[in-house]
Amino acid sequence: MLIFVIEGVITLFVVGMIVGVLGERVKHPISIAVNLFVIGLFFTLGSLMNVELGRPSGNGNLAWFLVIPLAALGLVLLYQLYAARLLRRFTPLALAFVLLGLFAHQAAGFDLQHARYRHLQEKAALINRQTTASQGGYPVSLNWESMHMNGHFFHLNTYLLFVGWIAIVAVVWLLVETLLRRRKGEEPS
């Protein structure tokens, strides 16, 4: 439990440092593109840490250490998308349609993710049937600590799901703010 508190504090510190360094430029479209690129690099790094099924994983699943910088970059991206002028130009109805599109994207992405996981399970079962521990083979596991799970969590689909969830939160946040301002009679900024 303490490790999660420490990771949370580190994440908030990194977010504060990034926003402090960028200042007002954090909302610039190029900053958003750079942040999306860096998040993509972290997902690529996690994918490169993947081990082929049937091979020993060595020192365990070190890719989980990427969660801290990804969380920090995700929080910065959330603020960037919320503060971006592009989304503020949409009417509440247009934002609702954007939100529906994002939900459809998430549903399709989760279905693809589930299909990938089933494929990994079938492949692991085949390898386990073909090689046994007595023959010197390496038993394949697909649990949370398994190095083989990197292939399930760090790829293009999960990158798009990650960014999609951040966009959903930003759009909901902006939609609620817009509706509350309209209720109060203020003009949206």
Short mmCIF file of C-alpha atoms in Angstrom, two decimals:
data_model
loop_
_atom_site.label_atom_id
_atom_site.label_comp_id
_atom_site.label_asym_id
_atom_site.label_seq_id
_atom_site.Cartn_x
_atom_site.Cartn_y
_atom_site.Cartn_z
CA MET A 1 0.00 0.00 0.00
CA LEU A 2 2.83 2.39 0.83
CA ILE A 3 4.34 1.88 -2.62
CA PHE A 4 1.12 3.14 -4.24
CA VAL A 5 1.13 6.26 -2.07
CA ILE A 6 4.77 6.91 -2.97
CA GLU A 7 4.02 6.34 -6.67
CA GLY A 8 1.08 8.75 -6.44
CA VAL A 9 3.21 11.45 -4.81
CA ILE A 10 5.96 10.97 -7.41
CA THR A 11 3.38 11.18 -10.21
CA LEU A 12 1.93 14.43 -8.86
CA PHE A 13 5.43 15.86 -8.42
CA VAL A 14 6.32 15.02 -12.02
CA VAL A 15 3.04 16.54 -13.26
CA GLY A 16 3.75 19.71 -11.29
CA MET A 17 7.26 19.93 -12.73
CA ILE A 18 6.06 19.42 -16.32
CA VAL A 19 3.29 22.00 -16.02
CA GLY A 20 5.62 24.41 -14.22
CA VAL A 21 8.28 24.16 -16.91
CA LEU A 22 5.84 24.48 -19.80
CA GLY A 23 3.79 27.23 -18.17
CA GLU A 24 1.27 28.74 -20.54
CA ARG A 25 2.73 26.74 -23.47
CA VAL A 26 1.21 23.54 -22.01
CA LYS A 27 -2.01 24.29 -23.95
CA HIS A 28 -0.26 24.76 -27.30
CA PRO A 29 -1.14 22.11 -29.93
CA ILE A 30 2.54 21.32 -30.45
CA SER A 31 2.89 20.57 -26.72
CA ILE A 32 -0.08 18.22 -26.99
CA ALA A 33 1.49 16.48 -30.00
CA VAL A 34 4.83 16.16 -28.19
CA ASN A 35 3.09 14.70 -25.13
CA LEU A 36 1.23 12.18 -27.31
CA PHE A 37 4.54 11.25 -28.96
CA VAL A 38 6.29 10.76 -25.59
CA ILE A 39 3.40 8.62 -24.32
CA GLY A 40 3.74 6.58 -27.51
CA LEU A 41 7.47 6.16 -26.83
CA PHE A 42 6.73 4.79 -23.37
CA PHE A 43 4.26 2.31 -24.85
CA THR A 44 6.88 1.32 -27.43
CA LEU A 45 9.46 0.86 -24.68
CA GLY A 46 7.03 -1.36 -22.79
CA SER A 47 6.42 -3.37 -25.93
CA LEU A 48 10.17 -3.77 -26.49
CA MET A 49 10.43 -5.21 -22.97
CA ASN A 50 8.17 -8.03 -24.13
CA VAL A 51 9.51 -11.57 -24.07
CA GLU A 52 8.40 -14.21 -26.55
CA LEU A 53 6.10 -16.83 -25.08
CA GLY A 54 8.05 -19.90 -24.02
CA ARG A 55 11.24 -18.01 -23.13
CA PRO A 56 12.35 -17.16 -19.59
CA SER A 57 11.47 -13.64 -18.52
CA GLY A 58 14.68 -12.87 -16.65
CA ASN A 59 14.22 -10.24 -13.97
CA GLY A 60 10.45 -10.09 -13.99
CA ASN A 61 8.13 -7.51 -15.43
CA LEU A 62 10.08 -4.25 -15.29
CA ALA A 63 7.62 -2.59 -17.65
CA TRP A 64 5.34 -1.85 -14.69
CA PHE A 65 7.78 0.92 -13.74
CA LEU A 66 6.51 2.75 -16.82
CA VAL A 67 3.18 3.25 -15.04
CA ILE A 68 4.54 6.21 -13.05
CA PRO A 69 5.66 8.36 -15.99
CA LEU A 70 2.62 7.29 -18.01
CA ALA A 71 0.32 8.41 -15.20
CA ALA A 72 2.14 11.76 -15.01
CA LEU A 73 2.01 12.29 -18.76
CA GLY A 74 -1.64 11.20 -18.77
CA LEU A 75 -2.55 13.81 -16.16
CA VAL A 76 -0.75 16.49 -18.14
CA LEU A 77 -2.54 15.36 -21.32
CA LEU A 78 -5.87 15.53 -19.47
CA TYR A 79 -5.21 19.14 -18.56
CA GLN A 80 -3.95 19.91 -22.06
CA LEU A 81 -7.07 18.49 -23.71
CA TYR A 82 -9.35 20.22 -21.21
CA ALA A 83 -7.64 23.58 -21.67
CA ALA A 84 -7.24 23.32 -25.46
CA ARG A 85 -9.10 25.92 -27.45
CA LEU A 86 -10.23 23.35 -30.01
CA LEU A 87 -12.58 21.51 -27.63
CA ARG A 88 -13.90 24.77 -26.18
CA ARG A 89 -15.26 25.75 -29.59
CA PHE A 90 -17.66 22.81 -29.65
CA THR A 91 -21.26 23.19 -28.57
CA PRO A 92 -22.55 20.84 -25.85
CA LEU A 93 -24.35 18.79 -28.52
CA ALA A 94 -21.15 18.43 -30.56
CA LEU A 95 -19.26 17.46 -27.38
CA ALA A 96 -21.91 14.82 -26.69
CA PHE A 97 -21.36 13.36 -30.17
CA VAL A 98 -17.57 13.41 -29.63
CA LEU A 99 -18.19 11.58 -26.36
CA LEU A 100 -20.33 8.94 -28.09
CA GLY A 101 -17.60 8.44 -30.70
CA LEU A 102 -14.99 8.03 -27.97
CA PHE A 103 -17.17 5.47 -26.18
CA ALA A 104 -17.59 3.53 -29.45
CA HIS A 105 -13.81 3.62 -29.90
CA GLN A 106 -13.32 2.28 -26.37
CA ALA A 107 -15.82 -0.54 -26.92
CA ALA A 108 -14.10 -1.62 -30.13
CA GLY A 109 -10.68 -1.35 -28.48
CA PHE A 110 -11.71 -3.46 -25.50
CA ASP A 111 -13.15 -6.10 -27.82
CA LEU A 112 -9.87 -6.20 -29.75
CA GLN A 113 -7.95 -6.35 -26.46
CA HIS A 114 -10.05 -9.31 -25.32
CA ALA A 115 -9.43 -11.11 -28.62
CA ARG A 116 -5.67 -10.50 -28.27
CA TYR A 117 -5.71 -11.89 -24.73
CA ARG A 118 -7.58 -15.02 -25.85
CA HIS A 119 -4.99 -15.50 -28.61
CA LEU A 120 -2.17 -15.15 -26.06
CA GLN A 121 -3.85 -17.70 -23.78
CA GLU A 122 -4.23 -20.18 -26.64
CA LYS A 123 -0.61 -19.69 -27.66
CA ALA A 124 0.58 -20.15 -24.06
CA ALA A 125 -1.50 -23.31 -23.68
CA LEU A 126 -0.04 -24.71 -26.93
CA ILE A 127 3.51 -23.98 -25.77
CA ASN A 128 2.82 -25.57 -22.39
CA ARG A 129 1.48 -28.70 -24.09
CA GLN A 130 4.46 -28.91 -26.44
CA THR A 131 7.16 -28.41 -23.82
CA THR A 132 7.10 -29.65 -20.28
CA ALA A 133 9.33 -28.77 -17.35
CA SER A 134 10.87 -32.25 -17.44
CA GLN A 135 12.04 -31.62 -21.01
CA GLY A 136 13.72 -28.39 -20.00
CA GLY A 137 10.95 -26.20 -21.35
CA TYR A 138 9.87 -23.00 -19.67
CA PRO A 139 6.31 -22.99 -18.29
CA VAL A 140 4.37 -20.00 -19.59
CA SER A 141 2.17 -18.02 -17.25
CA LEU A 142 -0.07 -15.10 -18.11
CA ASN A 143 -0.61 -13.60 -14.68
CA TRP A 144 -0.15 -9.94 -13.71
CA GLU A 145 3.52 -10.36 -12.79
CA SER A 146 4.33 -12.23 -15.98
CA MET A 147 6.75 -10.59 -18.37
CA HIS A 148 4.60 -12.00 -21.15
CA MET A 149 1.80 -9.62 -20.23
CA ASN A 150 3.77 -6.68 -21.69
CA GLY A 151 2.64 -7.84 -25.10
CA HIS A 152 -0.92 -7.50 -23.86
CA PHE A 153 -0.59 -4.06 -22.27
CA PHE A 154 1.96 -2.18 -24.35
CA HIS A 155 0.95 -1.92 -27.99
CA LEU A 156 -0.86 0.46 -30.33
CA ASN A 157 -4.37 -0.54 -29.24
CA THR A 158 -3.70 0.07 -25.55
CA TYR A 159 -2.00 3.37 -26.44
CA LEU A 160 -5.16 4.44 -28.25
CA LEU A 161 -7.33 3.20 -25.36
CA PHE A 162 -5.16 5.12 -22.87
CA VAL A 163 -5.41 8.34 -24.86
CA GLY A 164 -9.12 7.70 -25.49
CA TRP A 165 -9.93 7.43 -21.79
CA ILE A 166 -8.06 10.65 -21.11
CA ALA A 167 -10.01 12.33 -23.91
CA ILE A 168 -13.28 11.01 -22.45
CA VAL A 169 -12.50 12.48 -19.04
CA ALA A 170 -11.50 15.82 -20.63
CA VAL A 171 -14.66 15.98 -22.74
CA VAL A 172 -16.92 15.05 -19.79
CA TRP A 173 -15.16 17.64 -17.64
CA LEU A 174 -15.61 20.30 -20.33
CA LEU A 175 -19.21 19.27 -21.03
CA VAL A 176 -20.17 19.49 -17.36
CA GLU A 177 -18.46 22.87 -17.04
CA THR A 178 -20.20 24.17 -20.18
CA LEU A 179 -23.61 22.99 -18.99
CA LEU A 180 -23.08 24.49 -15.52
CA ARG A 181 -22.06 27.83 -17.04
CA ARG A 182 -25.09 27.85 -19.31
CA ARG A 183 -27.31 27.08 -16.32
CA LYS A 184 -25.83 30.06 -14.48
CA GLY A 185 -26.29 32.21 -17.59
CA GLU A 186 -22.58 32.79 -18.20
CA GLU A 187 -21.03 32.74 -21.65
CA PRO A 188 -18.66 29.76 -22.14
CA SER A 189 -15.01 30.77 -22.57
#
